[in-house]
mmCIF file of C-alpha atoms in Angstrom:
data_model
loop_
_atom_site.group_PDB
_atom_site.id
_atom_site.type_symbol
_atom_site.label_atom_id
_atom_site.label_comp_id
_atom_site.label_asym_id
_atom_site.label_seq_id
_atom_site.Cartn_x
_atom_site.Cartn_y
_atom_site.Cartn_z
ATOM 1 C CA MET A 1 -24.973 -86.174 72.701
ATOM 2 C CA HIS A 2 -26.209 -83.651 75.241
ATOM 3 C CA TYR A 3 -29.390 -84.489 77.151
ATOM 4 C CA ILE A 4 -31.218 -81.513 75.628
ATOM 5 C CA GLN A 5 -30.584 -82.785 72.113
ATOM 6 C CA ARG A 6 -31.609 -86.326 73.067
ATOM 7 C CA TYR A 7 -34.825 -84.903 74.500
ATOM 8 C CA LEU A 8 -35.614 -82.981 71.325
ATOM 9 C CA ASP A 9 -34.852 -85.946 69.067
ATOM 10 C CA LYS A 10 -37.511 -87.996 70.860
ATOM 11 C CA LEU A 11 -40.245 -85.480 70.085
ATOM 12 C CA GLN A 12 -42.534 -85.976 67.103
ATOM 13 C CA ILE A 13 -42.047 -82.620 65.399
ATOM 14 C CA SER A 14 -43.396 -81.825 61.940
ATOM 15 C CA LYS A 15 -42.033 -79.289 59.473
ATOM 16 C CA MET A 16 -43.520 -75.821 59.673
ATOM 17 C CA ASN A 17 -43.151 -74.600 56.067
ATOM 18 C CA ASN A 18 -43.548 -70.961 57.188
ATOM 19 C CA ILE A 19 -47.121 -71.422 58.405
ATOM 20 C CA PRO A 20 -47.972 -68.859 61.106
ATOM 21 C CA ILE A 21 -47.852 -70.455 64.533
ATOM 22 C CA SER A 22 -51.042 -70.602 66.504
ATOM 23 C CA ASN A 23 -50.910 -69.413 70.088
ATOM 24 C CA GLY A 24 -52.671 -72.651 70.976
ATOM 25 C CA TYR A 25 -49.778 -74.870 69.904
ATOM 26 C CA ASN A 26 -48.448 -77.247 72.495
ATOM 27 C CA LYS A 27 -45.506 -75.558 74.169
ATOM 28 C CA THR A 28 -43.165 -78.439 73.277
ATOM 29 C CA ASN A 29 -43.250 -77.151 69.680
ATOM 30 C CA ILE A 30 -41.474 -73.958 70.777
ATOM 31 C CA PHE A 31 -38.079 -74.137 72.462
ATOM 32 C CA LEU A 32 -35.631 -71.434 73.430
ATOM 33 C CA TYR A 33 -31.959 -72.263 73.885
ATOM 34 C CA CYS A 34 -30.956 -69.600 76.348
ATOM 35 C CA ASN A 35 -29.315 -68.659 79.607
ATOM 36 C CA TYR A 36 -31.091 -66.548 82.213
ATOM 37 C CA TYR A 37 -27.953 -64.408 82.650
ATOM 38 C CA SER A 38 -27.453 -63.758 78.940
ATOM 39 C CA PHE A 39 -28.378 -60.167 78.044
ATOM 40 C CA TYR A 40 -29.707 -61.204 74.645
ATOM 41 C CA SER A 41 -31.580 -64.192 76.042
ATOM 42 C CA GLN A 42 -33.307 -61.877 78.511
ATOM 43 C CA LYS A 43 -34.717 -59.739 75.711
ATOM 44 C CA VAL A 44 -36.278 -62.756 74.025
ATOM 45 C CA LEU A 45 -37.547 -64.193 77.302
ATOM 46 C CA MET A 46 -39.230 -60.912 78.193
ATOM 47 C CA ALA A 47 -40.854 -60.728 74.747
ATOM 48 C CA LEU A 48 -42.168 -64.279 75.065
ATOM 49 C CA TYR A 49 -43.655 -63.455 78.473
ATOM 50 C CA GLU A 50 -45.166 -60.203 77.161
ATOM 51 C CA LYS A 51 -46.790 -62.090 74.304
ATOM 52 C CA ASN A 52 -47.977 -64.908 76.607
ATOM 53 C CA ILE A 53 -46.414 -67.513 74.323
ATOM 54 C CA GLU A 54 -46.001 -70.958 75.776
ATOM 55 C CA PHE A 55 -42.474 -72.231 75.273
ATOM 56 C CA GLU A 56 -39.890 -74.454 76.889
ATOM 57 C CA PRO A 57 -36.532 -72.937 77.889
ATOM 58 C CA LEU A 58 -33.470 -75.124 77.290
ATOM 59 C CA VAL A 59 -30.723 -73.647 79.451
ATOM 60 C CA ILE A 60 -27.218 -73.559 77.972
ATOM 61 C CA ASP A 61 -24.470 -73.421 80.614
ATOM 62 C CA ILE A 62 -22.291 -70.601 79.317
ATOM 63 C CA THR A 63 -20.115 -70.781 82.446
ATOM 64 C CA LYS A 64 -18.739 -74.036 81.024
ATOM 65 C CA GLY A 65 -18.739 -72.914 77.408
ATOM 66 C CA GLU A 66 -21.601 -75.230 76.471
ATOM 67 C CA GLN A 67 -22.551 -72.931 73.583
ATOM 68 C CA TYR A 68 -19.396 -74.186 71.877
ATOM 69 C CA SER A 69 -20.176 -77.874 72.342
ATOM 70 C CA PRO A 70 -20.217 -79.852 69.058
ATOM 71 C CA TRP A 71 -23.920 -80.662 69.462
ATOM 72 C CA PHE A 72 -24.820 -76.992 69.869
ATOM 73 C CA LEU A 73 -22.551 -75.844 67.040
ATOM 74 C CA GLU A 74 -24.644 -78.122 64.831
ATOM 75 C CA ILE A 75 -27.634 -75.965 65.803
ATOM 76 C CA ASN A 76 -25.876 -72.610 65.616
ATOM 77 C CA PRO A 77 -22.348 -72.641 64.119
ATOM 78 C CA ARG A 78 -21.734 -69.206 65.629
ATOM 79 C CA GLY A 79 -21.908 -70.671 69.117
ATOM 80 C CA GLU A 80 -24.289 -67.957 70.312
ATOM 81 C CA ILE A 81 -27.496 -67.851 72.295
ATOM 82 C CA PRO A 82 -30.407 -67.365 72.204
ATOM 83 C CA VAL A 83 -31.698 -69.695 69.509
ATOM 84 C CA LEU A 84 -35.383 -70.334 68.929
ATOM 85 C CA LYS A 85 -36.526 -73.738 67.661
ATOM 86 C CA VAL A 86 -40.066 -73.994 66.318
ATOM 87 C CA ASN A 87 -40.844 -77.410 64.899
ATOM 88 C CA ASN A 88 -37.876 -77.952 62.547
ATOM 89 C CA SER A 89 -37.122 -74.260 62.057
ATOM 90 C CA ILE A 90 -34.069 -72.747 63.752
ATOM 91 C CA ILE A 91 -33.939 -68.992 64.327
ATOM 92 C CA PRO A 92 -30.695 -67.604 65.822
ATOM 93 C CA ASP A 93 -29.917 -64.067 67.018
ATOM 94 C CA SER A 94 -32.134 -62.137 69.419
ATOM 95 C CA THR A 95 -33.099 -59.448 66.895
ATOM 96 C CA ARG A 96 -34.176 -62.024 64.312
ATOM 97 C CA ILE A 97 -36.067 -63.976 66.960
ATOM 98 C CA LEU A 98 -37.949 -60.882 68.129
ATOM 99 C CA ASP A 99 -38.928 -60.093 64.546
ATOM 100 C CA TYR A 100 -39.963 -63.713 64.010
ATOM 101 C CA LEU A 101 -42.209 -63.671 67.072
ATOM 102 C CA GLU A 102 -43.850 -60.501 65.811
ATOM 103 C CA LEU A 103 -44.301 -61.573 62.195
ATOM 104 C CA TYR A 104 -45.086 -65.277 62.313
ATOM 105 C CA LEU A 105 -47.178 -65.874 65.388
ATOM 106 C CA ASP A 106 -50.898 -65.488 64.959
ATOM 107 C CA GLN A 107 -52.478 -62.105 65.466
ATOM 108 C CA GLU A 108 -53.941 -62.982 68.856
ATOM 109 C CA THR A 109 -50.551 -62.554 70.491
ATOM 110 C CA THR A 110 -49.825 -59.163 72.028
ATOM 111 C CA PRO A 111 -48.114 -56.899 69.447
ATOM 112 C CA LEU A 112 -44.835 -55.252 70.398
ATOM 113 C CA VAL A 113 -44.178 -53.309 67.186
ATOM 114 C CA GLU A 114 -47.440 -52.617 65.361
ATOM 115 C CA VAL A 115 -49.082 -51.087 68.419
ATOM 116 C CA SER A 116 -50.374 -47.883 66.837
ATOM 117 C CA GLN A 117 -51.739 -46.337 63.642
ATOM 118 C CA ASP A 118 -49.577 -43.269 64.256
ATOM 119 C CA ASN A 119 -46.536 -43.337 61.960
ATOM 120 C CA LYS A 120 -44.578 -41.096 64.327
ATOM 121 C CA VAL A 121 -45.067 -43.590 67.155
ATOM 122 C CA LEU A 122 -44.013 -46.503 64.946
ATOM 123 C CA SER A 123 -40.986 -44.547 63.761
ATOM 124 C CA ASN A 124 -39.945 -43.823 67.351
ATOM 125 C CA ILE A 125 -40.339 -47.470 68.316
ATOM 126 C CA ASN A 126 -37.992 -48.540 65.544
ATOM 127 C CA LYS A 127 -35.604 -45.651 66.204
ATOM 128 C CA PHE A 128 -35.143 -46.422 69.890
ATOM 129 C CA ARG A 129 -35.116 -50.155 69.357
ATOM 130 C CA ASP A 130 -32.259 -49.758 66.853
ATOM 131 C CA LEU A 131 -30.351 -47.303 69.027
ATOM 132 C CA ILE A 132 -30.480 -49.474 72.131
ATOM 133 C CA GLU A 133 -29.907 -52.779 70.349
ATOM 134 C CA ALA A 134 -26.765 -51.377 68.727
ATOM 135 C CA LEU A 135 -25.122 -50.791 72.107
ATOM 136 C CA PRO A 136 -22.486 -53.513 72.742
ATOM 137 C CA ALA A 137 -23.854 -55.011 75.951
ATOM 138 C CA GLY A 138 -21.075 -57.579 76.294
ATOM 139 C CA LEU A 139 -18.340 -54.996 75.892
ATOM 140 C CA ILE A 140 -20.042 -52.719 78.427
ATOM 141 C CA THR A 141 -20.311 -55.649 80.835
ATOM 142 C CA VAL A 142 -16.810 -57.084 80.640
ATOM 143 C CA GLY A 143 -15.210 -53.641 80.337
ATOM 144 C CA SER A 144 -16.582 -52.751 83.759
ATOM 145 C CA PHE A 145 -14.556 -55.619 85.226
ATOM 146 C CA PHE A 146 -11.321 -54.117 83.875
ATOM 147 C CA HIS A 147 -12.180 -50.577 85.010
ATOM 148 C CA PRO A 148 -14.172 -50.890 88.269
ATOM 149 C CA HIS A 149 -13.271 -47.344 89.343
ATOM 150 C CA LEU A 150 -15.498 -46.002 86.555
ATOM 151 C CA GLY A 151 -18.623 -47.402 88.200
ATOM 152 C CA GLY A 152 -20.170 -47.901 91.594
ATOM 153 C CA THR A 153 -21.039 -51.011 93.556
ATOM 154 C CA PRO A 154 -21.914 -54.024 91.380
ATOM 155 C CA LYS A 155 -24.807 -56.282 92.353
ATOM 156 C CA LEU A 156 -25.560 -59.947 91.863
ATOM 157 C CA PRO A 157 -24.661 -61.741 89.691
ATOM 158 C CA PHE A 158 -21.642 -59.524 89.017
ATOM 159 C CA ILE A 159 -20.083 -59.623 92.466
ATOM 160 C CA LEU A 160 -16.285 -59.756 92.783
ATOM 161 C CA PRO A 161 -15.696 -63.534 92.426
ATOM 162 C CA VAL A 162 -17.892 -63.717 89.318
ATOM 163 C CA ARG A 163 -16.273 -60.612 87.850
ATOM 164 C CA GLU A 164 -12.834 -62.129 88.294
ATOM 165 C CA VAL A 165 -13.888 -65.375 86.621
ATOM 166 C CA LEU A 166 -15.367 -63.471 83.691
ATOM 167 C CA LYS A 167 -12.309 -61.260 83.437
ATOM 168 C CA THR A 168 -9.995 -64.274 83.405
ATOM 169 C CA GLY A 169 -12.211 -65.933 80.838
ATOM 170 C CA ASP A 170 -11.995 -62.898 78.596
ATOM 171 C CA LEU A 171 -8.216 -62.979 78.681
ATOM 172 C CA SER A 172 -8.153 -66.582 77.455
ATOM 173 C CA SER A 173 -11.233 -66.576 75.218
ATOM 174 C CA SER A 174 -9.398 -65.857 71.960
ATOM 175 C CA LYS A 175 -7.041 -68.785 72.545
ATOM 176 C CA ASN A 176 -9.938 -71.049 73.491
ATOM 177 C CA LEU A 177 -11.920 -70.069 70.386
ATOM 178 C CA ARG A 178 -8.979 -70.972 68.152
ATOM 179 C CA LYS A 179 -8.660 -74.310 69.900
ATOM 180 C CA LEU A 180 -12.384 -74.944 69.447
ATOM 181 C CA ALA A 181 -12.076 -74.040 65.768
ATOM 182 C CA GLU A 182 -9.564 -76.829 65.250
ATOM 183 C CA GLU A 183 -11.776 -79.286 67.133
ATOM 184 C CA ASN A 184 -14.909 -78.353 65.134
ATOM 185 C CA PRO A 185 -14.067 -78.195 61.403
ATOM 186 C CA LYS A 186 -17.636 -77.344 60.376
ATOM 187 C CA ALA A 187 -17.613 -74.193 62.519
ATOM 188 C CA ARG A 188 -13.922 -73.439 61.997
ATOM 189 C CA ASP A 189 -14.246 -70.273 59.894
ATOM 190 C CA VAL A 190 -16.858 -68.702 62.147
ATOM 191 C CA LEU A 191 -14.939 -69.484 65.333
ATOM 192 C CA LEU A 192 -11.669 -68.135 63.907
ATOM 193 C CA TYR A 193 -13.469 -64.956 62.867
ATOM 194 C CA LYS A 194 -14.889 -64.620 66.369
ATOM 195 C CA ALA A 195 -11.381 -65.078 67.774
ATOM 196 C CA GLU A 196 -10.159 -62.170 65.630
ATOM 197 C CA ILE A 197 -13.047 -60.011 66.798
ATOM 198 C CA GLN A 198 -12.277 -61.008 70.374
ATOM 199 C CA ASP A 199 -8.705 -59.759 69.932
ATOM 200 C CA ARG A 200 -9.965 -56.412 68.626
ATOM 201 C CA LYS A 201 -12.553 -56.204 71.394
ATOM 202 C CA HIS A 202 -9.916 -56.925 74.015
ATOM 203 C CA GLU A 203 -7.962 -53.856 72.871
ATOM 204 C CA ILE A 204 -11.001 -51.728 73.682
ATOM 205 C CA LEU A 205 -11.686 -53.461 76.991
ATOM 206 C CA THR A 206 -8.200 -52.993 78.382
ATOM 207 C CA SER A 207 -7.909 -49.326 77.379
ATOM 208 C CA GLU A 208 -9.605 -46.950 79.798
ATOM 209 C CA GLU A 209 -9.711 -44.257 77.119
ATOM 210 C CA GLU A 210 -11.484 -46.575 74.658
ATOM 211 C CA TYR A 211 -13.867 -47.937 77.270
ATOM 212 C CA LEU A 212 -14.800 -44.388 78.292
ATOM 213 C CA LYS A 213 -15.772 -43.762 74.671
ATOM 214 C CA VAL A 214 -18.182 -46.682 74.912
ATOM 215 C CA LEU A 215 -19.666 -45.335 78.148
ATOM 216 C CA ASN A 216 -20.028 -41.920 76.537
ATOM 217 C CA ILE A 217 -22.049 -43.478 73.727
ATOM 218 C CA VAL A 218 -24.313 -45.103 76.332
ATOM 219 C CA ASN A 219 -24.645 -41.695 77.976
ATOM 220 C CA GLU A 220 -25.688 -40.093 74.681
ATOM 221 C CA VAL A 221 -28.277 -42.778 74.004
ATOM 222 C CA LEU A 222 -29.735 -42.403 77.492
ATOM 223 C CA SER A 223 -29.924 -38.623 76.986
ATOM 224 C CA HIS A 224 -32.155 -39.286 73.979
ATOM 225 C CA VAL A 225 -34.197 -41.723 76.058
ATOM 226 C CA GLU A 226 -34.638 -39.165 78.843
ATOM 227 C CA GLU A 227 -35.833 -36.537 76.367
ATOM 228 C CA GLN A 228 -38.260 -39.012 74.825
ATOM 229 C CA LEU A 229 -39.681 -39.953 78.233
ATOM 230 C CA LYS A 230 -40.178 -36.270 79.072
ATOM 231 C CA GLN A 231 -42.540 -36.025 76.113
ATOM 232 C CA GLN A 232 -44.713 -38.912 77.289
ATOM 233 C CA ASN A 233 -47.629 -38.812 79.664
ATOM 234 C CA GLU A 234 -46.838 -39.961 83.179
ATOM 235 C CA ASP A 235 -48.296 -43.448 82.694
ATOM 236 C CA ASN A 236 -46.859 -43.967 79.201
ATOM 237 C CA TRP A 237 -43.882 -46.087 78.287
ATOM 238 C CA LEU A 238 -40.976 -45.071 76.082
ATOM 239 C CA CYS A 239 -42.855 -44.366 72.844
ATOM 240 C CA CYS A 240 -46.547 -44.485 73.684
ATOM 241 C CA GLU A 241 -49.082 -45.763 76.202
ATOM 242 C CA LYS A 242 -48.392 -49.362 75.181
ATOM 243 C CA PHE A 243 -45.378 -51.462 76.129
ATOM 244 C CA THR A 244 -43.333 -52.127 72.991
ATOM 245 C CA ILE A 245 -40.246 -53.885 71.728
ATOM 246 C CA ALA A 246 -38.281 -50.687 72.401
ATOM 247 C CA ASP A 247 -39.277 -50.946 76.073
ATOM 248 C CA ILE A 248 -37.964 -54.504 76.232
ATOM 249 C CA SER A 249 -34.580 -53.364 74.926
ATOM 250 C CA LEU A 250 -34.503 -50.441 77.353
ATOM 251 C CA ALA A 251 -35.643 -52.463 80.377
ATOM 252 C CA VAL A 252 -32.974 -55.127 79.909
ATOM 253 C CA LEU A 253 -30.291 -52.498 79.259
ATOM 254 C CA LEU A 254 -31.124 -50.555 82.419
ATOM 255 C CA GLN A 255 -31.122 -53.759 84.446
ATOM 256 C CA ARG A 256 -27.661 -54.675 83.149
ATOM 257 C CA LEU A 257 -26.265 -51.205 83.867
ATOM 258 C CA TRP A 258 -27.752 -51.366 87.380
ATOM 259 C CA GLU A 259 -26.214 -54.798 87.996
ATOM 260 C CA LEU A 260 -22.827 -53.425 86.925
ATOM 261 C CA GLY A 261 -23.138 -50.541 89.392
ATOM 262 C CA LEU A 262 -23.401 -47.897 86.659
ATOM 263 C CA GLU A 263 -26.772 -46.426 87.643
ATOM 264 C CA ASN A 264 -25.224 -43.472 89.487
ATOM 265 C CA ARG A 265 -23.205 -42.638 86.423
ATOM 266 C CA PHE A 266 -26.216 -42.604 84.148
ATOM 267 C CA TRP A 267 -29.494 -41.835 85.939
ATOM 268 C CA ALA A 268 -29.729 -42.286 89.731
ATOM 269 C CA GLU A 269 -29.838 -39.568 92.388
ATOM 270 C CA GLY A 270 -31.810 -37.208 90.181
ATOM 271 C CA LYS A 271 -29.394 -37.261 87.247
ATOM 272 C CA ARG A 272 -32.117 -38.471 84.871
ATOM 273 C CA PRO A 273 -35.358 -38.555 86.867
ATOM 274 C CA TYR A 274 -37.538 -39.805 84.007
ATOM 275 C CA ILE A 275 -35.330 -42.834 83.450
ATOM 276 C CA GLU A 276 -35.155 -43.422 87.197
ATOM 277 C CA ASN A 277 -38.944 -43.432 87.426
ATOM 278 C CA TYR A 278 -39.228 -45.590 84.313
ATOM 279 C CA PHE A 279 -36.850 -48.205 85.731
ATOM 280 C CA HIS A 280 -38.834 -48.334 88.966
ATOM 281 C CA ARG A 281 -42.055 -48.895 87.009
ATOM 282 C CA VAL A 282 -40.706 -51.492 84.607
ATOM 283 C CA LYS A 283 -39.356 -53.607 87.483
ATOM 284 C CA GLN A 284 -42.952 -54.073 88.640
ATOM 285 C CA ARG A 285 -43.979 -55.584 85.322
ATOM 286 C CA GLU A 286 -44.676 -59.336 85.444
ATOM 287 C CA SER A 287 -42.671 -60.103 82.315
ATOM 288 C CA PHE A 288 -39.655 -58.369 83.866
ATOM 289 C CA LYS A 289 -40.007 -60.289 87.136
ATOM 290 C CA LYS A 290 -40.159 -63.596 85.235
ATOM 291 C CA THR A 291 -37.139 -62.706 83.114
ATOM 292 C CA ILE A 292 -34.583 -61.387 85.600
ATOM 293 C CA PRO A 293 -33.072 -64.015 87.939
ATOM 294 C CA ASN A 294 -33.921 -63.520 91.614
ATOM 295 C CA LEU A 295 -31.745 -64.062 94.697
ATOM 296 C CA PRO A 296 -32.308 -67.852 95.039
ATOM 297 C CA VAL A 297 -31.348 -68.292 91.368
ATOM 298 C CA HIS A 298 -28.214 -66.176 91.888
ATOM 299 C CA ILE A 299 -27.165 -68.251 94.874
ATOM 300 C CA LYS A 300 -27.761 -71.521 93.041
ATOM 301 C CA MET A 301 -25.749 -70.316 90.062
ATOM 302 C CA ILE A 302 -22.791 -69.258 92.179
ATOM 303 C CA ILE A 303 -22.781 -72.514 94.158
ATOM 304 C CA THR A 304 -23.244 -74.927 91.250
ATOM 305 C CA SER A 305 -21.127 -73.226 88.577
ATOM 306 C CA GLN A 306 -17.661 -74.678 88.496
ATOM 307 C CA PRO A 307 -16.135 -73.314 85.289
ATOM 308 C CA ARG A 308 -13.556 -75.583 83.689
ATOM 309 C CA GLU A 309 -12.395 -73.833 80.543
ATOM 310 C CA TYR A 310 -14.318 -70.615 80.743
ATOM 311 C CA VAL A 311 -14.980 -69.186 77.300
ATOM 312 C CA ALA A 312 -18.317 -67.525 77.977
ATOM 313 C CA ALA A 313 -16.807 -64.058 77.909
ATOM 314 C CA ALA A 314 -16.437 -64.387 74.168
ATOM 315 C CA GLY A 315 -20.138 -65.146 73.953
ATOM 316 C CA LEU A 316 -20.989 -62.044 75.935
ATOM 317 C CA VAL A 317 -19.740 -59.786 73.192
ATOM 318 C CA SER A 318 -21.387 -59.469 69.813
ATOM 319 C CA VAL A 319 -19.251 -60.068 66.754
ATOM 320 C CA GLY A 320 -20.579 -56.766 65.430
ATOM 321 C CA VAL A 321 -19.158 -54.554 68.205
ATOM 322 C CA VAL A 322 -17.327 -52.197 65.866
ATOM 323 C CA LEU A 323 -20.220 -51.956 63.404
ATOM 324 C CA ALA A 324 -22.671 -51.438 66.258
ATOM 325 C CA LEU A 325 -20.683 -48.529 67.673
ATOM 326 C CA ALA A 326 -20.464 -46.942 64.238
ATOM 327 C CA TYR A 327 -24.224 -47.340 63.833
ATOM 328 C CA VAL A 328 -24.938 -45.579 67.122
ATOM 329 C CA PHE A 329 -22.640 -42.716 66.209
ATOM 330 C CA LYS A 330 -24.476 -42.220 62.912
ATOM 331 C CA LYS A 331 -27.887 -42.275 64.624
ATOM 332 C CA LEU A 332 -26.816 -39.759 67.262
ATOM 333 C CA ILE A 333 -25.506 -37.173 64.812
ATOM 334 C CA ARG A 334 -28.590 -37.216 62.567
#
């Protein structure tokens, strides 16, 4: 049994029975299985910091495929992070976790959705949250490794050695998922389904024409974001004067695109000045600084990570890639 699970089993944790969680709860009642480099983990981490919720992060080493360990598959059979554990309740999937934090914590926590009485503002928050969340972050990430000429200079953590490891991992991830499915009967169906999705995703990743379609969707979404920011006052955020769940999605997306070296393609050098200014502002926010790994963390990760059977690339890509792309298309043409 992994040390994290042994640690949790020792805690005296009572059942929650859907009682709203008080912000005064001891932080050992709230755990987040995550990885600081996981795009979806970063969204939840930033929300937790924005809401000033005490929690304990339990880091899953995706460079060694720990999300597919038998002990973790017992927690989440999909083998995906993040997962929130509150008392005996398990909440997987970043979108569900963000909704859970908003709906079930007591009202003293900072709201990220119900921030206004204006229905237009609330509608825009949900609209942009949905648009940005539907973008396939994992596909965008790994696809840039196969087509580096479509971007600029990548930054840490996606420097050349890491990119090559991730690229190699993507090529073998389908095979590894099928092997894991045979070794974990309880999660067999889910893992085999993910292997099939990985095969379909790989067809998109390795085709420059298909990957360009994905980048064009990102470009369309960011055009909508730029227009929305133009309508805001100078000190406002994406939808209003308050920082919302839509801002969390946008902040983490822009950070990932910047790390991949895609900022010149999408907003830098005056291409989209409102987004450029927004990104500069959001990087000064404390929740952002706490969420995004800094240089010492990057160096430690690169030195200590010795991938054995790297299957993390599969975890970088949502199972719903095709559905997500279809969703974005529908939103853009409305």
